[in-house]
GROMACS .gro file of C-alpha atoms in nm:
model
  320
    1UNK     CA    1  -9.439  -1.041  -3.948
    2UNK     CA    2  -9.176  -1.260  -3.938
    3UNK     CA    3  -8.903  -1.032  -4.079
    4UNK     CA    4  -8.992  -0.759  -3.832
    5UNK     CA    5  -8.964  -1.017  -3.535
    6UNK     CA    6  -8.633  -1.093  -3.655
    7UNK     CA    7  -8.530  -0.705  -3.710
    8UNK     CA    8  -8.670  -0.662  -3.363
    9UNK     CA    9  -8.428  -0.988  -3.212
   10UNK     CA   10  -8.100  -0.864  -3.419
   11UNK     CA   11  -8.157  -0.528  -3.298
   12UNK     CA   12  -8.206  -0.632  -2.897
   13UNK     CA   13  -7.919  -0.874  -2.940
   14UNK     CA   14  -7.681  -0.530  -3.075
   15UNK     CA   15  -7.823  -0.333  -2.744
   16UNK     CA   16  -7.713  -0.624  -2.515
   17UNK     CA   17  -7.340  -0.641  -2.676
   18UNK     CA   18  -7.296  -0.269  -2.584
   19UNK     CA   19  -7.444  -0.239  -2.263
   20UNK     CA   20  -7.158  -0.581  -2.238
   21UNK     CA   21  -6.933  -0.381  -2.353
   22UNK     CA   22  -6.953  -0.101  -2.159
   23UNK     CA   23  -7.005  -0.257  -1.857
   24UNK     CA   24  -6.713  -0.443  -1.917
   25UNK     CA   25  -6.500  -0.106  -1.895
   26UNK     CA   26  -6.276  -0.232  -2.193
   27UNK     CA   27  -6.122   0.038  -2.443
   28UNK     CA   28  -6.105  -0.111  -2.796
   29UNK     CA   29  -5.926   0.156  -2.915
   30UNK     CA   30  -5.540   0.029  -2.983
   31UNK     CA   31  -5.222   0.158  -2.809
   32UNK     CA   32  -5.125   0.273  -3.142
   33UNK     CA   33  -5.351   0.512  -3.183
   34UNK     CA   34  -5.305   0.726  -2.899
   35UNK     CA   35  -5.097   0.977  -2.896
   36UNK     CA   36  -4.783   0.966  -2.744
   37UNK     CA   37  -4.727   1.306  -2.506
   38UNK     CA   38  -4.370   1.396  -2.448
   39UNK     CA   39  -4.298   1.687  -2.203
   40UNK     CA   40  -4.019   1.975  -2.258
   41UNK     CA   41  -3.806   1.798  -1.955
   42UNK     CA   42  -3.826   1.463  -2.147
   43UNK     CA   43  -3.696   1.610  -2.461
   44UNK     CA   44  -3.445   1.770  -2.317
   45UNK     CA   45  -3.337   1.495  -2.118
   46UNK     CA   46  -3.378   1.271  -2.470
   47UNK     CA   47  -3.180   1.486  -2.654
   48UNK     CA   48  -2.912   1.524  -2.386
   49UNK     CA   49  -2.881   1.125  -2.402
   50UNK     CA   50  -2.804   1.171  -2.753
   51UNK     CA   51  -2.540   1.431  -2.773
   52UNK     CA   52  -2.348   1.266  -2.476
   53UNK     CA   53  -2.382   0.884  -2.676
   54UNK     CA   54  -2.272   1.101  -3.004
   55UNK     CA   55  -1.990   1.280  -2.833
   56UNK     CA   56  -1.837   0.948  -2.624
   57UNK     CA   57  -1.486   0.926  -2.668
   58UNK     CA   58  -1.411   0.576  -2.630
   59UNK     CA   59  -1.108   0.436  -2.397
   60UNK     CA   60  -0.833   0.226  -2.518
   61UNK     CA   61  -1.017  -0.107  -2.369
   62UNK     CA   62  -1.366  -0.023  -2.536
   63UNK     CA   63  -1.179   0.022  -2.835
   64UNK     CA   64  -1.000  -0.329  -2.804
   65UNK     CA   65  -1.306  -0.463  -2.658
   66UNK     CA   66  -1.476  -0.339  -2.985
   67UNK     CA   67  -1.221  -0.521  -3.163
   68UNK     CA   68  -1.230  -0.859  -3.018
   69UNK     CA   69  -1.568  -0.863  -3.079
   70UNK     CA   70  -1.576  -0.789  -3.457
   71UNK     CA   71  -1.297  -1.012  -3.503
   72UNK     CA   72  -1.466  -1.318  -3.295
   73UNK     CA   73  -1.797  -1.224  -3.524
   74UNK     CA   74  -1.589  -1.244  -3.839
   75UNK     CA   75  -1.403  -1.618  -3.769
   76UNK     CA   76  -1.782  -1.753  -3.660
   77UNK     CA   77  -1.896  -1.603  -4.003
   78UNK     CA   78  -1.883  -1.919  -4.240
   79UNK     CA   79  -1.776  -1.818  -4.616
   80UNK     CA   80  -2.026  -1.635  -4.809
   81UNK     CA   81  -2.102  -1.844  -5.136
   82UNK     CA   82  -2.039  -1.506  -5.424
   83UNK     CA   83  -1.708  -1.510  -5.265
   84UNK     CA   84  -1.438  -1.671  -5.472
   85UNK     CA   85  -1.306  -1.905  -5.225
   86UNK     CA   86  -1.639  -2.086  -5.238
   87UNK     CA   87  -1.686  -2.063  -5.574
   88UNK     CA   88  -1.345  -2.240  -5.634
   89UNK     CA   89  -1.422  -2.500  -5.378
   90UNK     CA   90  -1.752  -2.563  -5.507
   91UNK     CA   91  -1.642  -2.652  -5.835
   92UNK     CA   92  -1.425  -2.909  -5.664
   93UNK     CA   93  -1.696  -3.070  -5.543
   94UNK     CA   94  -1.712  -2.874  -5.207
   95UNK     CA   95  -2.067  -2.880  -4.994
   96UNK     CA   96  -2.185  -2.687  -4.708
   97UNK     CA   97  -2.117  -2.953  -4.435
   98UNK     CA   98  -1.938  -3.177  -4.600
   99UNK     CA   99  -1.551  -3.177  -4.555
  100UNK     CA  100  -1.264  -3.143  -4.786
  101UNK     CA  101  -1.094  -3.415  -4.951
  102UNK     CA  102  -1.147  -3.768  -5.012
  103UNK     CA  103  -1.525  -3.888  -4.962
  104UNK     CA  104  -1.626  -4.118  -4.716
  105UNK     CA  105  -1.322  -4.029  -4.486
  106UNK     CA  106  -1.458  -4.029  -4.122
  107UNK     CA  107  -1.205  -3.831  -3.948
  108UNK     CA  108  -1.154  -3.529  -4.216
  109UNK     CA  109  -1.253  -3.201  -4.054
  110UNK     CA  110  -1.540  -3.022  -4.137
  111UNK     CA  111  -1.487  -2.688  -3.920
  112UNK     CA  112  -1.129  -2.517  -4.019
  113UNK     CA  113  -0.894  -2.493  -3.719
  114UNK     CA  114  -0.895  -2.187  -3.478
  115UNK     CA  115  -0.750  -1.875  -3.501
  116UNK     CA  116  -0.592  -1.762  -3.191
  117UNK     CA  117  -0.456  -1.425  -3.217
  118UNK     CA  118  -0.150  -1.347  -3.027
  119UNK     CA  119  -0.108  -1.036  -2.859
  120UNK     CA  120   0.245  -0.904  -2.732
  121UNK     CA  121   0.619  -0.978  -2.886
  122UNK     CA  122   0.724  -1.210  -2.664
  123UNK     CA  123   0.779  -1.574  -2.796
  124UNK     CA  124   0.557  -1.871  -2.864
  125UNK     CA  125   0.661  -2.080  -2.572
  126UNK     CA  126   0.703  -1.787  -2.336
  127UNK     CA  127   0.318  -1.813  -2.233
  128UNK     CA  128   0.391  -2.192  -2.087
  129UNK     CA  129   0.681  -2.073  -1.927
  130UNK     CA  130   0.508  -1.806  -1.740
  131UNK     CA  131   0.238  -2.003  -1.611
  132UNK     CA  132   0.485  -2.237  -1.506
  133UNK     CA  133   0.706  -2.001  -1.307
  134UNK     CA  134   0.348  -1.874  -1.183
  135UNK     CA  135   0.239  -2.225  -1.030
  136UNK     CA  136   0.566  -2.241  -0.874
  137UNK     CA  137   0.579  -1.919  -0.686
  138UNK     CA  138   0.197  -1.970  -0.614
  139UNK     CA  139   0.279  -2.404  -0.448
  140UNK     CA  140   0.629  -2.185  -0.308
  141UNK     CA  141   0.392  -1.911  -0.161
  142UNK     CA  142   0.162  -2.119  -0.006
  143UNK     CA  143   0.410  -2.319   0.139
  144UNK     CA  144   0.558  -1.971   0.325
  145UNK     CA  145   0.201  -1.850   0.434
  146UNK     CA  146   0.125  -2.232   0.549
  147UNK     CA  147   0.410  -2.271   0.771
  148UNK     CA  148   0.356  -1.916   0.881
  149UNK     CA  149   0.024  -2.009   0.969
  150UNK     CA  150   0.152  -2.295   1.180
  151UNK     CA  151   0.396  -2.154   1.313
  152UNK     CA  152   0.419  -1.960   1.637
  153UNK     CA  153   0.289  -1.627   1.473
  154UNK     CA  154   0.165  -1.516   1.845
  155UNK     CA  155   0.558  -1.575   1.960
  156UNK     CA  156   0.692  -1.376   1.698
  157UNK     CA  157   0.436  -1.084   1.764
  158UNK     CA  158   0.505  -1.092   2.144
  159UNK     CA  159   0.902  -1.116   2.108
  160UNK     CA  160   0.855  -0.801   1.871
  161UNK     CA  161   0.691  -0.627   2.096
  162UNK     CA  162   0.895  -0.677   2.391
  163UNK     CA  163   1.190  -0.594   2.174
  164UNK     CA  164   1.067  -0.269   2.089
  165UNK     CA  165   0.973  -0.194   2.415
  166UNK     CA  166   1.314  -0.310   2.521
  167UNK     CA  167   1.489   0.005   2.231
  168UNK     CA  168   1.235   0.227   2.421
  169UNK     CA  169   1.405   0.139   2.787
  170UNK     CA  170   1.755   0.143   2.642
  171UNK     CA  171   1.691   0.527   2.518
  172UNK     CA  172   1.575   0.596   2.850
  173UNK     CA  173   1.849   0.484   3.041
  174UNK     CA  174   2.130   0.662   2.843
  175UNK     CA  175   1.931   0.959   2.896
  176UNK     CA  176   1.945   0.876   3.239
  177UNK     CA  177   2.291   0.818   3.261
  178UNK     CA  178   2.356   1.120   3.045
  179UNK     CA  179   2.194   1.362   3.277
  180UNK     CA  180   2.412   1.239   3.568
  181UNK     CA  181   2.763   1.221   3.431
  182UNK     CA  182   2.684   1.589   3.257
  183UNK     CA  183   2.646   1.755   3.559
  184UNK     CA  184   2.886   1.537   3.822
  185UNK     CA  185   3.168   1.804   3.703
  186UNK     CA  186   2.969   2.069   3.794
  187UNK     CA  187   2.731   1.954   4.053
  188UNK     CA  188   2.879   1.648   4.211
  189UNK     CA  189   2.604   1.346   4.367
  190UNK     CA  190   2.247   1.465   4.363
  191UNK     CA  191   1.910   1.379   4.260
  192UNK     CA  192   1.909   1.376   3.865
  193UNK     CA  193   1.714   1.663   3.764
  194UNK     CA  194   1.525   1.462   3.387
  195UNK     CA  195   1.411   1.812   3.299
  196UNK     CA  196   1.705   2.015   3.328
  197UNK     CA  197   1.947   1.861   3.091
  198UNK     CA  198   1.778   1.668   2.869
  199UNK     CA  199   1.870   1.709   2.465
  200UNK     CA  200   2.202   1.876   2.584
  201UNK     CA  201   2.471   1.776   2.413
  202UNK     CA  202   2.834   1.688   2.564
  203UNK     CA  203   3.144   1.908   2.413
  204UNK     CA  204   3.357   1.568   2.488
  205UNK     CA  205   3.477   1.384   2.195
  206UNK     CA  206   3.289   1.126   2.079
  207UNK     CA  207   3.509   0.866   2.159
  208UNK     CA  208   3.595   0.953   2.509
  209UNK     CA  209   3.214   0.952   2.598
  210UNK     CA  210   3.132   0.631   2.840
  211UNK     CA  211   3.012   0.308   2.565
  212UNK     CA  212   2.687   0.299   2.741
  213UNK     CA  213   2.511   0.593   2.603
  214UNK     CA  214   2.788   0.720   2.344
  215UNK     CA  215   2.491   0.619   2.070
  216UNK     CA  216   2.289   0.835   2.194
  217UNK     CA  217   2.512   1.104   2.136
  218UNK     CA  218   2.586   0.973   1.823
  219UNK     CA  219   2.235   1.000   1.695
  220UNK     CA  220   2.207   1.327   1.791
  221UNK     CA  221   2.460   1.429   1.616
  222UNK     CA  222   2.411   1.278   1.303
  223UNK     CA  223   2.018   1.421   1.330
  224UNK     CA  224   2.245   1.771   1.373
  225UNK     CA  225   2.439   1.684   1.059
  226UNK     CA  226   2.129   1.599   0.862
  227UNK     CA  227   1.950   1.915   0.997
  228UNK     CA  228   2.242   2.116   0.842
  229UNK     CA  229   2.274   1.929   0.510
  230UNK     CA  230   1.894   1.982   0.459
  231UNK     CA  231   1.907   2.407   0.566
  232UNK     CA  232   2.220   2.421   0.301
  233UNK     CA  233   2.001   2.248   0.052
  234UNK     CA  234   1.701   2.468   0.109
  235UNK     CA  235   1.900   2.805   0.154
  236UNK     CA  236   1.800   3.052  -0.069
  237UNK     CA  237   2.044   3.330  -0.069
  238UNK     CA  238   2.382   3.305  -0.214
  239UNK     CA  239   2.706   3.479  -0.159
  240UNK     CA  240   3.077   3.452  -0.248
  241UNK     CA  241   3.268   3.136  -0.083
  242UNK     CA  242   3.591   3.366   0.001
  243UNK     CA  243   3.345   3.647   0.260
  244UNK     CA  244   3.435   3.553   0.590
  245UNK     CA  245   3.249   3.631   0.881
  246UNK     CA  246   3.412   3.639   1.225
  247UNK     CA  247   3.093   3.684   1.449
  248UNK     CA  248   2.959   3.348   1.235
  249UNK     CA  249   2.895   3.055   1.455
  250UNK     CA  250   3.064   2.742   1.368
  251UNK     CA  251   2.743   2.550   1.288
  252UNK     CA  252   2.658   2.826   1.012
  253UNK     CA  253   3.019   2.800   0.879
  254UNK     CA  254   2.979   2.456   0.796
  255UNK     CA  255   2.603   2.524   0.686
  256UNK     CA  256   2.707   2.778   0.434
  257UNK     CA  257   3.011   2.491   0.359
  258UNK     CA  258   3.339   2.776   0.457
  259UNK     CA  259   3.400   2.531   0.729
  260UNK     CA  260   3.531   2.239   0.824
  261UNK     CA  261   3.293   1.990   0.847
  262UNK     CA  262   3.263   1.707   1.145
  263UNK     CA  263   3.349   1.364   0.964
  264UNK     CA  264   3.203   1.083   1.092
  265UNK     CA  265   3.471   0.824   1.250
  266UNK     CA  266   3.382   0.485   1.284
  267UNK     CA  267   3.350   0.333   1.638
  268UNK     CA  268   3.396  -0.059   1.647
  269UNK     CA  269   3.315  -0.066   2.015
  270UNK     CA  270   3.004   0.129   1.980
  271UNK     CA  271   2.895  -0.093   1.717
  272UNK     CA  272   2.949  -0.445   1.911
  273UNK     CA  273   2.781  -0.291   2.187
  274UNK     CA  274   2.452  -0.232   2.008
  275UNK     CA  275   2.491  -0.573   1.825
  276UNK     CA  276   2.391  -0.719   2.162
  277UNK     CA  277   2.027  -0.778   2.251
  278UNK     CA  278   1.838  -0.498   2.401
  279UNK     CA  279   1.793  -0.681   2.691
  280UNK     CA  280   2.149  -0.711   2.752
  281UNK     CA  281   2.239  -0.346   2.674
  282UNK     CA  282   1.968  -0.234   2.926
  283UNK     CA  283   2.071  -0.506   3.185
  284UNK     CA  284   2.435  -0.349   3.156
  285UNK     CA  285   2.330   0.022   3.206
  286UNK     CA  286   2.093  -0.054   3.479
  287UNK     CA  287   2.337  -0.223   3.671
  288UNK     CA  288   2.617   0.117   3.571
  289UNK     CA  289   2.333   0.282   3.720
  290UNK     CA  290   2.320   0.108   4.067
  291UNK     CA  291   2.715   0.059   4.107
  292UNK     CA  292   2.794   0.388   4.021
  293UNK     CA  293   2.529   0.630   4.070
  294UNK     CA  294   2.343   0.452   4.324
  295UNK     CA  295   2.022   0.503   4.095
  296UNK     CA  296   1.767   0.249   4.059
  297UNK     CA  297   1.627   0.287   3.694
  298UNK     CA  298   1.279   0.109   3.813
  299UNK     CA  299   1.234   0.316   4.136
  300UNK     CA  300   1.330   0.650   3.940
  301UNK     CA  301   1.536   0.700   4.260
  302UNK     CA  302   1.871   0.818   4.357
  303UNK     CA  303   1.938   0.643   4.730
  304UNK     CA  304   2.184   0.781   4.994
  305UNK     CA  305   2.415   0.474   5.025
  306UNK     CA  306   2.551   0.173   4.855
  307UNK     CA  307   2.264  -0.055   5.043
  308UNK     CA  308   2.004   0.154   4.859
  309UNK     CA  309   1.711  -0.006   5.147
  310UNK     CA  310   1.336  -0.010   4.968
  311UNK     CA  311   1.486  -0.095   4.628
  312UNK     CA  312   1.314  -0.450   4.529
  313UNK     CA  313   1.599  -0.567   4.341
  314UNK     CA  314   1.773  -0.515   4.028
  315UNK     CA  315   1.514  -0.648   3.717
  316UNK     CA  316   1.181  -0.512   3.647
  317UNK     CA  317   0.999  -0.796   3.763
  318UNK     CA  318   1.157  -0.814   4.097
  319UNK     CA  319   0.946  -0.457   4.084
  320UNK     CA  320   0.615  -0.585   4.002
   0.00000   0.00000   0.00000
């Protein structure tokens, strides 16, 4: 009776472990076991992976990368013992972590020294040199930007500005001035027409041209001259330098290079007049302007008489 009571117990005891055990929702069965499922896009995605690694090509920097690496491995390697460096040393009297020489000695090394590996021809003090020159032109460039900083950077933009804006002005008035004393041959006083003859060029010499807008004659010519150089460079056709064309214009003789070309003369006096400030040079034309034209450059207006009535005055901010 007593066995069977136990059978009975052991067998109850089993039923309660599973029912445990499956209530618990717990899968003995190890990862290892199951099978691992890999789809036709994963393998080809796998074995794309592995024909790209296996067909890299690598760059000059992987390669010294690479390098660097193997050689930093190989001077942290210590020395193996079969090799014959050790062997000798050993039978010296060598140990691993002892140091060479004389026992006892406290301040023999037990680490060899470091390998540095230099890379380029130049010398061995050329590194020290370099890093000097470097601090210095860093401490010099500092210095630069620093008293840029504190300087008046907002003055220098401003007076920039009103320089440029000054060039602009001066262009305008020789234009100005050009337009009248073309046509006061031809047409006498009048209104200046800005439309009519502006970009026409004078057939006056350059230096007998009046100082205050000869440059901008001068310009334009020399654009002309550059226009010309650049169409002979460019020209495609070719032909004999002795054919002679009579109907040719002059600016096609010197084109195709069968004439005689314009040479450039210098002008002193044209050049200490635009030495001067901007402000001066337009100061000087505006006043040509009023004395002899009776033109006020800031009204854009050509009065009747000398007293030119309505005009504010003669500088820009008498004009608001």
């Amino acid at each position: 009776m007593a066995s069977s009571k136990t059978s009975i117990d052991e067998v109850n005891i089993q039923l309660t472990d599973d029912l445990d055990d499956y209530l618990s929702m717990t899968i003995s069965e190890s990862s290892s076991n199951v099978a691992q499922f890999e789809t036709s896009i994963q393998r080809r995605g796998r074995k794309r992976r592995e024909a790209e690694s296996r067909a890299h090509q690598a760059s000059k920097a992987e390669l010294a990368h690479q390098a660097q690496l193997n050689r930093d491995e190989a001077l942290n390697t210590s020395l193996p013992v079969s090799s014959k460096g050790y062997q000798m040393m050993a039978r010296l009297g060598f140990k691993d972590g002892s140091a060479l020489g004389k026992e006892g000695n406290e301040h023999a090394r037990k680490e060899p020294l470091g390998v540095v590996v230099k890379e380029g021809r130049a010398g061995i003090g050329m590194d020290r040199e370099r890093k000097r020159k470097f601090e210095d032109d860093t401490d010099r460039g500092e210095g630069v930007k620093k008293r840029e900083t504190e300087g008046d950077f907002r003055e220098r933009q401003a007076r920039e500005r009103a320089q440029k804006r000054a060039d602009g002005l001066c262009c305008g008035a020789m234009r100005v001035l050009e337009e009248f004393e073309s046509d006061d041959t031809t047409t006498g006083e009048g209104t200046a027409d800005k439309g009519e003859n502006a970009g026409r060029s004078t057939s006056k010499p350059t230096a007998g041209i009046n100082l205050l807008w000869r440059g901008l004659v001068k310009d334009r010519d020399e654009k002309e001259r550059q226009r010309r150089m650049r169409y002979d460079l460019h020209q495609s056709l070719s032909r004999s330098a002795a054919y002679d064309d009579p109907d040719e214009e002059k600016q096609d003789r010197q084109a195709w290079g069968t004439g005689e070309e314009d040479v450039e003369v210098e002008d002193p006096e044209l050049d200490d007049f635009n030495g001067l400030e901007p402000a001066e040079r337009l100061r000087k034309m505006v006043e040509y302007l009023r004395e002899r034209w009776r033109y006020c450059f800031w009204c854009k207006f050509q009065y009747p008489d000398e007293r030119m009535d309505g005009c504010p005055g003669v500088t820009e901010d008498e004009h608001g």
